[in-house]
Each structure stands twice: as structure tokens, then as C-alpha cells.
N, C-alpha and C. Protein backbone atom coordinates (compact mmCIF):
# COMPACT_ATOMS: atom_id res chain seq x y z
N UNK A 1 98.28 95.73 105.03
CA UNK A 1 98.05 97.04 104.43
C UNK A 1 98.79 98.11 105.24
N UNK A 2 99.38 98.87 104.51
CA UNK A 2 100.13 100.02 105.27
C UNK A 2 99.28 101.24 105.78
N UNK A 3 100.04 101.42 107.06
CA UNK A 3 99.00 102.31 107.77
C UNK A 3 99.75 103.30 108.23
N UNK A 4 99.40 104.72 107.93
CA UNK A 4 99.81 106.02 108.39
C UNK A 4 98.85 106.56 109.31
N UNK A 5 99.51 107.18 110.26
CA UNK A 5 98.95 107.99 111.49
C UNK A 5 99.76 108.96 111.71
N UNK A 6 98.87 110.10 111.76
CA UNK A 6 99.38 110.87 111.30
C UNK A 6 98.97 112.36 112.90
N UNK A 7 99.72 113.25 113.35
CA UNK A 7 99.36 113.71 114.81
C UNK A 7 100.37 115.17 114.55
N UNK A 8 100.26 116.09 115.17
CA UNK A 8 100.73 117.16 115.71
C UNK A 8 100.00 118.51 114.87
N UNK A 9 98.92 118.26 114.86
CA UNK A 9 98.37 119.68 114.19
C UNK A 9 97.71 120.06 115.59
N UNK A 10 96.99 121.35 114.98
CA UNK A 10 96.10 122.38 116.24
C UNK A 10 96.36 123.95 115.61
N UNK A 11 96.14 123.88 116.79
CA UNK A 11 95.58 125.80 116.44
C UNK A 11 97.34 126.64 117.00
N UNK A 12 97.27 127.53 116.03
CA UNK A 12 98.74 128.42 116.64
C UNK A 12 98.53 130.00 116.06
N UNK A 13 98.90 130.99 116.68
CA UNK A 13 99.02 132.11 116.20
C UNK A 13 99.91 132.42 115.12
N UNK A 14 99.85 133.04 114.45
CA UNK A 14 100.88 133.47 113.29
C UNK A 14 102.34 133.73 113.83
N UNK A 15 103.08 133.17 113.08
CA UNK A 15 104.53 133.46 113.59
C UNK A 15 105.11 132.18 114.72
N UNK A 16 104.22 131.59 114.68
CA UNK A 16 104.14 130.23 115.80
C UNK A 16 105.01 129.28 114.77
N UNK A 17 105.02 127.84 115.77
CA UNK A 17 105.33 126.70 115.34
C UNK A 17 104.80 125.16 115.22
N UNK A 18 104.70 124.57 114.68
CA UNK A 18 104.39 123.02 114.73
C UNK A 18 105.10 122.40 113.93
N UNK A 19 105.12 120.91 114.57
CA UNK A 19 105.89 120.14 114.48
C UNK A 19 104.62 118.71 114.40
N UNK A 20 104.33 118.81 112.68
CA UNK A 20 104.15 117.12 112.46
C UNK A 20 104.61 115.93 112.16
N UNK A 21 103.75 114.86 112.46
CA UNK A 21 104.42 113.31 112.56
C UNK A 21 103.58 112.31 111.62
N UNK A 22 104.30 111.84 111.32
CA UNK A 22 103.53 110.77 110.39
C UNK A 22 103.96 109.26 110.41
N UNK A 23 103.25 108.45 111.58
CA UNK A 23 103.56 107.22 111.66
C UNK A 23 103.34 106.10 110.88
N UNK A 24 104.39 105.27 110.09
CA UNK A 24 104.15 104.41 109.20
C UNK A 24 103.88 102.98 110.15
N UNK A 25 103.27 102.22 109.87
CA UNK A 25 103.12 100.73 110.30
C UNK A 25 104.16 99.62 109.56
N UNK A 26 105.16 100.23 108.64
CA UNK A 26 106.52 99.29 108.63
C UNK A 26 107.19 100.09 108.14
N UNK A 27 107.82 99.32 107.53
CA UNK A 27 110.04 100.67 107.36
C UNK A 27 109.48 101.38 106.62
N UNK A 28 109.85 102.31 106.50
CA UNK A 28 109.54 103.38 105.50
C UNK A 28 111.03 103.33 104.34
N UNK A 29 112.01 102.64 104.72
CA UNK A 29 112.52 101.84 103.56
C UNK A 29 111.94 101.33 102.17
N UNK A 30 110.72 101.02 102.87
CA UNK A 30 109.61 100.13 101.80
C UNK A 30 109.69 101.01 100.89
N UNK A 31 109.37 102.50 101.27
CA UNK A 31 108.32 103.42 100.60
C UNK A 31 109.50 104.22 99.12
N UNK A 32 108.84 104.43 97.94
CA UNK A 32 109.70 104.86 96.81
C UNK A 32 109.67 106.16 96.95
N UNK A 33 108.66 106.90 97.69
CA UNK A 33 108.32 108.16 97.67
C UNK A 33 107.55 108.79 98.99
N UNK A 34 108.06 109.47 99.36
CA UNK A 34 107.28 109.84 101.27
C UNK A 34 106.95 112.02 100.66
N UNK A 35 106.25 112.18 101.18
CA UNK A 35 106.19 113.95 101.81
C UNK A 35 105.00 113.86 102.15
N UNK A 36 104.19 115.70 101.98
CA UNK A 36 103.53 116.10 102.76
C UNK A 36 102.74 117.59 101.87
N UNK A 37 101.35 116.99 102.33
CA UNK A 37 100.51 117.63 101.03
C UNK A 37 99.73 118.43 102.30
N UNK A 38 99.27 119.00 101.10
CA UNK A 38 98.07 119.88 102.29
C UNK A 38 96.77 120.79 101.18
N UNK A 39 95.80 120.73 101.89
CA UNK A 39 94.44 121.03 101.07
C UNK A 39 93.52 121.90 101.93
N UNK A 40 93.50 123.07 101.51
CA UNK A 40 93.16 124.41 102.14
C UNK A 40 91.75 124.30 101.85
N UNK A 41 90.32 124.79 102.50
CA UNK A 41 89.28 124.68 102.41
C UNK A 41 88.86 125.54 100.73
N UNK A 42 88.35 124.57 99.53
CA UNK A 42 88.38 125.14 98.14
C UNK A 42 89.16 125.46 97.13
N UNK A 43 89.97 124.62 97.46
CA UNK A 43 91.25 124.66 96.92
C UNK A 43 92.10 123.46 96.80
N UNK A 44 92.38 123.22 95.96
CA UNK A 44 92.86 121.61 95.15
C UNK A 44 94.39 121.46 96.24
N UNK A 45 94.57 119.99 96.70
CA UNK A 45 95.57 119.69 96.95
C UNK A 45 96.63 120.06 96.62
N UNK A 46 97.69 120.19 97.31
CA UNK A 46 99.44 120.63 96.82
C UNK A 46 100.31 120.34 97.94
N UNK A 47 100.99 119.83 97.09
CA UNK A 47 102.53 119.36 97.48
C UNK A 47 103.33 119.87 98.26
N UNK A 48 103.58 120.15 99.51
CA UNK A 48 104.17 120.61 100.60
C UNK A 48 105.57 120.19 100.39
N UNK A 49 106.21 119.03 100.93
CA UNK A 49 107.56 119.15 101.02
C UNK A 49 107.59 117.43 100.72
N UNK A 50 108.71 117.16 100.40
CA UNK A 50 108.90 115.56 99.94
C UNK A 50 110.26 115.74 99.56
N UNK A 51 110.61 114.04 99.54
CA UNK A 51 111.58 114.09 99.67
C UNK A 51 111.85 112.98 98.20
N UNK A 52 113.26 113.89 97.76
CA UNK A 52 113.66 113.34 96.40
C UNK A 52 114.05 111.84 96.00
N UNK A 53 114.12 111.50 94.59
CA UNK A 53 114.27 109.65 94.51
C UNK A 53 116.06 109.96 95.40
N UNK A 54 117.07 111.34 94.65
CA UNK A 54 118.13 111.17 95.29
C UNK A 54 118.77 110.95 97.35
N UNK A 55 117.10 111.49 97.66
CA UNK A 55 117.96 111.20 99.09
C UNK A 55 117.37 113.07 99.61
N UNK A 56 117.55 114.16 98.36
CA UNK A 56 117.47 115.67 98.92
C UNK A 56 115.61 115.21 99.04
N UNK A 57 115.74 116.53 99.48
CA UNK A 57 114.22 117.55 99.66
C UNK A 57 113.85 118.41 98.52
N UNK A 58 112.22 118.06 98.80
CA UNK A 58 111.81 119.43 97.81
C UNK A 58 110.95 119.84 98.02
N UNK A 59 110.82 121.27 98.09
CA UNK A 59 109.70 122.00 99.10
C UNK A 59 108.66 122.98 97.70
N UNK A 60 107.64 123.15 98.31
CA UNK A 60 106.77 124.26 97.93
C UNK A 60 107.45 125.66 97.79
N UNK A 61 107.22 126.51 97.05
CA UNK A 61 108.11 127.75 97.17
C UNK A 61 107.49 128.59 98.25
N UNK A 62 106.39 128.63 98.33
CA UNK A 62 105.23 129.33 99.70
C UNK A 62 106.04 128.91 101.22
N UNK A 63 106.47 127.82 101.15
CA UNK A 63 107.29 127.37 102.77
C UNK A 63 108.49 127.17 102.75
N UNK A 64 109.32 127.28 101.72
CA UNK A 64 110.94 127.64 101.62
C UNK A 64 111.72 128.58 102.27
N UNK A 65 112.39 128.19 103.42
CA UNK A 65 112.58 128.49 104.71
C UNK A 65 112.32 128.52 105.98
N UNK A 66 111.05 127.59 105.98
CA UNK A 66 110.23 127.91 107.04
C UNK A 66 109.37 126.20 107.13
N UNK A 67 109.19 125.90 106.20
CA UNK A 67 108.92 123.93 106.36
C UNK A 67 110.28 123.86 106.42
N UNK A 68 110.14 122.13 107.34
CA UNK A 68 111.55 121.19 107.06
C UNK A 68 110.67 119.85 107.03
N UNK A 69 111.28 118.98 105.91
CA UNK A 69 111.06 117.94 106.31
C UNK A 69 111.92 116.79 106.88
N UNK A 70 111.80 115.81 107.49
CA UNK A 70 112.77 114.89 107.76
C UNK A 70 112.18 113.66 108.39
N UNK A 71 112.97 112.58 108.80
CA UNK A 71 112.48 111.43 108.64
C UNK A 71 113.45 110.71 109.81
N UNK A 72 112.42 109.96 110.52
CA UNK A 72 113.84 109.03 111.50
C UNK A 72 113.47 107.86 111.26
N UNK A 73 114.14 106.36 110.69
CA UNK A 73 114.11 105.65 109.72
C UNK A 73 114.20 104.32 111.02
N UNK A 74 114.88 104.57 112.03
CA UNK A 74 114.37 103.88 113.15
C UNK A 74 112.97 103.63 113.82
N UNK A 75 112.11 104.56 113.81
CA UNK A 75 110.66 105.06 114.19
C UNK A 75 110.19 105.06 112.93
N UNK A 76 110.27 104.79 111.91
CA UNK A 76 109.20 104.57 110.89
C UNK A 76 108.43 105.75 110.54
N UNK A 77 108.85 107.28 110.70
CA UNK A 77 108.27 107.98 111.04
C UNK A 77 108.81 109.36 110.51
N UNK A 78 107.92 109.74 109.38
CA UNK A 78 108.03 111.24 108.98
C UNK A 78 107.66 112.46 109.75
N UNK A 79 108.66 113.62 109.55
CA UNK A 79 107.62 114.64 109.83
C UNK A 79 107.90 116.10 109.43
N UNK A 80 107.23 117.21 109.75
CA UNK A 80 107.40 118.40 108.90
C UNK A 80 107.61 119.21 109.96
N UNK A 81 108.43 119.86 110.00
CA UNK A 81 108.40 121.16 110.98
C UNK A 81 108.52 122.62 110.68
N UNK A 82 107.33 122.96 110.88
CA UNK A 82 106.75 124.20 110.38
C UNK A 82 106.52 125.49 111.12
N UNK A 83 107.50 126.26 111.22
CA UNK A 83 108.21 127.57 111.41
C UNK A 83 107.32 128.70 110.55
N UNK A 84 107.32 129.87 111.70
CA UNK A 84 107.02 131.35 110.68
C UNK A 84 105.65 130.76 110.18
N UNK A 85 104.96 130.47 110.86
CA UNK A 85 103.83 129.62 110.34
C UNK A 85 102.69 130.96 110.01
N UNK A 86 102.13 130.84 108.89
CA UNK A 86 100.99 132.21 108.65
C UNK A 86 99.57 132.05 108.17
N UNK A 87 98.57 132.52 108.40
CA UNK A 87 97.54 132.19 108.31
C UNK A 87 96.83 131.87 107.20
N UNK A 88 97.89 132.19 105.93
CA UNK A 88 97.77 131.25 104.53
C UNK A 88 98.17 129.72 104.85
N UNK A 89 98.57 129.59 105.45
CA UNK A 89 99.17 127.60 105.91
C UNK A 89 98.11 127.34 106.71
N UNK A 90 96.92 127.44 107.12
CA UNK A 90 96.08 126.85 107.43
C UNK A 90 95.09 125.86 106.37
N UNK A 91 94.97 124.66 106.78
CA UNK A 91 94.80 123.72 105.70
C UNK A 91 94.60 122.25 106.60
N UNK A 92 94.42 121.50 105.88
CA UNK A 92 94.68 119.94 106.18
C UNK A 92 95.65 119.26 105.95
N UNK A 93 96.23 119.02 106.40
CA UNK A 93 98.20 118.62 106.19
C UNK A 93 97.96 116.86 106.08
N UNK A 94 98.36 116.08 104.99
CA UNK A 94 98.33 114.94 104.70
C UNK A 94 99.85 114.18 104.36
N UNK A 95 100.06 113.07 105.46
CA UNK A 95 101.28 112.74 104.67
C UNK A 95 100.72 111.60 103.46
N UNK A 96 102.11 110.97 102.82
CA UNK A 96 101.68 110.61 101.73
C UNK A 96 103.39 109.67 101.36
N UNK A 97 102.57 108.23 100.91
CA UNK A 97 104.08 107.44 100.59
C UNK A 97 103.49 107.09 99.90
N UNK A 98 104.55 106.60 98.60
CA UNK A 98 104.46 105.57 97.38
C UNK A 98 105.22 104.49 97.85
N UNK A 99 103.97 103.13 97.72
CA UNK A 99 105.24 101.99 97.84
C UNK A 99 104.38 101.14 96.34
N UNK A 100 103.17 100.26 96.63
CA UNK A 100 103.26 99.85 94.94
C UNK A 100 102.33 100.99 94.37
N UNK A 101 101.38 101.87 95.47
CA UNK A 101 100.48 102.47 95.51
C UNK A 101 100.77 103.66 95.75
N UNK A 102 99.88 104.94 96.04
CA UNK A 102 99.98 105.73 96.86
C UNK A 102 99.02 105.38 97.96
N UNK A 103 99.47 106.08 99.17
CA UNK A 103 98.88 106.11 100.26
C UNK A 103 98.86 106.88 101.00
N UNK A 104 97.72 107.47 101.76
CA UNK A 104 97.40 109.07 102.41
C UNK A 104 96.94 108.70 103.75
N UNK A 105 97.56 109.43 104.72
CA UNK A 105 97.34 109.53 105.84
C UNK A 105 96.07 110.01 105.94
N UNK A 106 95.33 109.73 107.39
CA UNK A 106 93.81 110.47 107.53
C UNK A 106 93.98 112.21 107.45
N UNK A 107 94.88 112.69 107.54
CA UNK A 107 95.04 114.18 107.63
C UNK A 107 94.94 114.54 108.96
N UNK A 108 95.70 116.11 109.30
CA UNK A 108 95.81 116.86 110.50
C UNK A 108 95.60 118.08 110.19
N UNK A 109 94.84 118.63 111.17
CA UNK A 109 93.96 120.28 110.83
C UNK A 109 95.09 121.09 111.33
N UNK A 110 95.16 121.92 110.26
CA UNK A 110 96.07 122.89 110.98
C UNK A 110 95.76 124.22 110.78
N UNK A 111 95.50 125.10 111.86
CA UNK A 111 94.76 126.65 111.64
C UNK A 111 95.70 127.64 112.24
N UNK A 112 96.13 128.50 111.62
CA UNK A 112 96.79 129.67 112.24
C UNK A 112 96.09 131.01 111.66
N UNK A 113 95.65 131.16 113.16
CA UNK A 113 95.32 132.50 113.71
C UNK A 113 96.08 133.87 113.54
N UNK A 114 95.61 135.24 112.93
CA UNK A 114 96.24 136.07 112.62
C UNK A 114 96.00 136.80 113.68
């Protein structure tokens, strides 16, 4: 069974940075579909940044310029790096791959302080 672990959230002031990771337990080759969701306290899940069947990215319009996503395919291992960070992006940050299934990381808290 495929296993995501998932690490680099915490607390940051507005205008700060983080940098999350999302460890897969095999290639992420496997996977048809990888990004990065996030679910704000009362408020339905949404689609952060992922990456296209072609190979591009596709982001949320709320973090366009300011998420990146990317992937090192050696390390098995996604992640988001999140710039200009504001105290609307506080949430639970989930990664997320399709291989026959979907599959969700345990989630990472992420709070920014105004």
C-alpha cells in the first residue's frame, strides 16, 4: 500500500515562507496524478497546486505567484513552496496522488499569523 508522509508545516508570520514535503513510499513514476490540497477550518477542500497529465503545473488562482510546486523523482518526493504566505493560507495542507486510487497524505497544519 502506498504511503505518503507528509512534513514542513508550522506556524509563520505573514509575508513568511514554507517549504512542504511529501514523501512517497515508491516512484512517484507510479502515480497518474500528484498535487496539493488544503482545507481551511469550515470550508470544503481545494486544490492547491498539481501537476498536469502534460508534465506543466496548475495552481489555484489565490497562490499564483507565490505557491510552487515541484517534485524530485529521485527522492520520491513532492513538495510546495510557499512564499508571500498570508493569513488566508492557513489551513491543512494535504498532498494527494492518483495511481489506481486516490491517496491522501495525513495532512500538515499550516497557520500564518497576521
Amino acid at each position: 500500500q502506498v504511503q505518503l508522509v507528509e512534513s514542513g508545516g508550522g506556524l509563520v508570520q505573514a509575508g513568511g515562507s514554507l517549504r512542504l514535503s511529501c514523501a512517497a513510499s515508491l516512484s512517484i513514476f507510479r502515480f497518474n496524478a500528484m498535487g496539493w490540497y488544503r482545507q481551511a477550518p469550515g470550508k470544503q477542500r481545494e486544490l492547491v497546486a498539481s501537476f498536469t497529465v502534460s508534465g506543466g503545473t496548475n495552481y489555484a488562482d489565490s497562490v499564483k505567484g507565490r505557491f510552487t510546486i515541484s517534485r524530485d523523482n529521485a527522492k520520491n518526493t513532492m513538495y510546495l513552496q510557499m512564499n508571500s504566505l498570508k493569513p488566508e493560507d492557513t489551513a491543512v495542507y494535504y498532498c494527494n496522488v492518483v495511481q489506481y486510487y486516490s491517496i491522501w497524505g495525513q495532512g500538515t497544519q499550516v497557520t500564518v499569523s497576521s
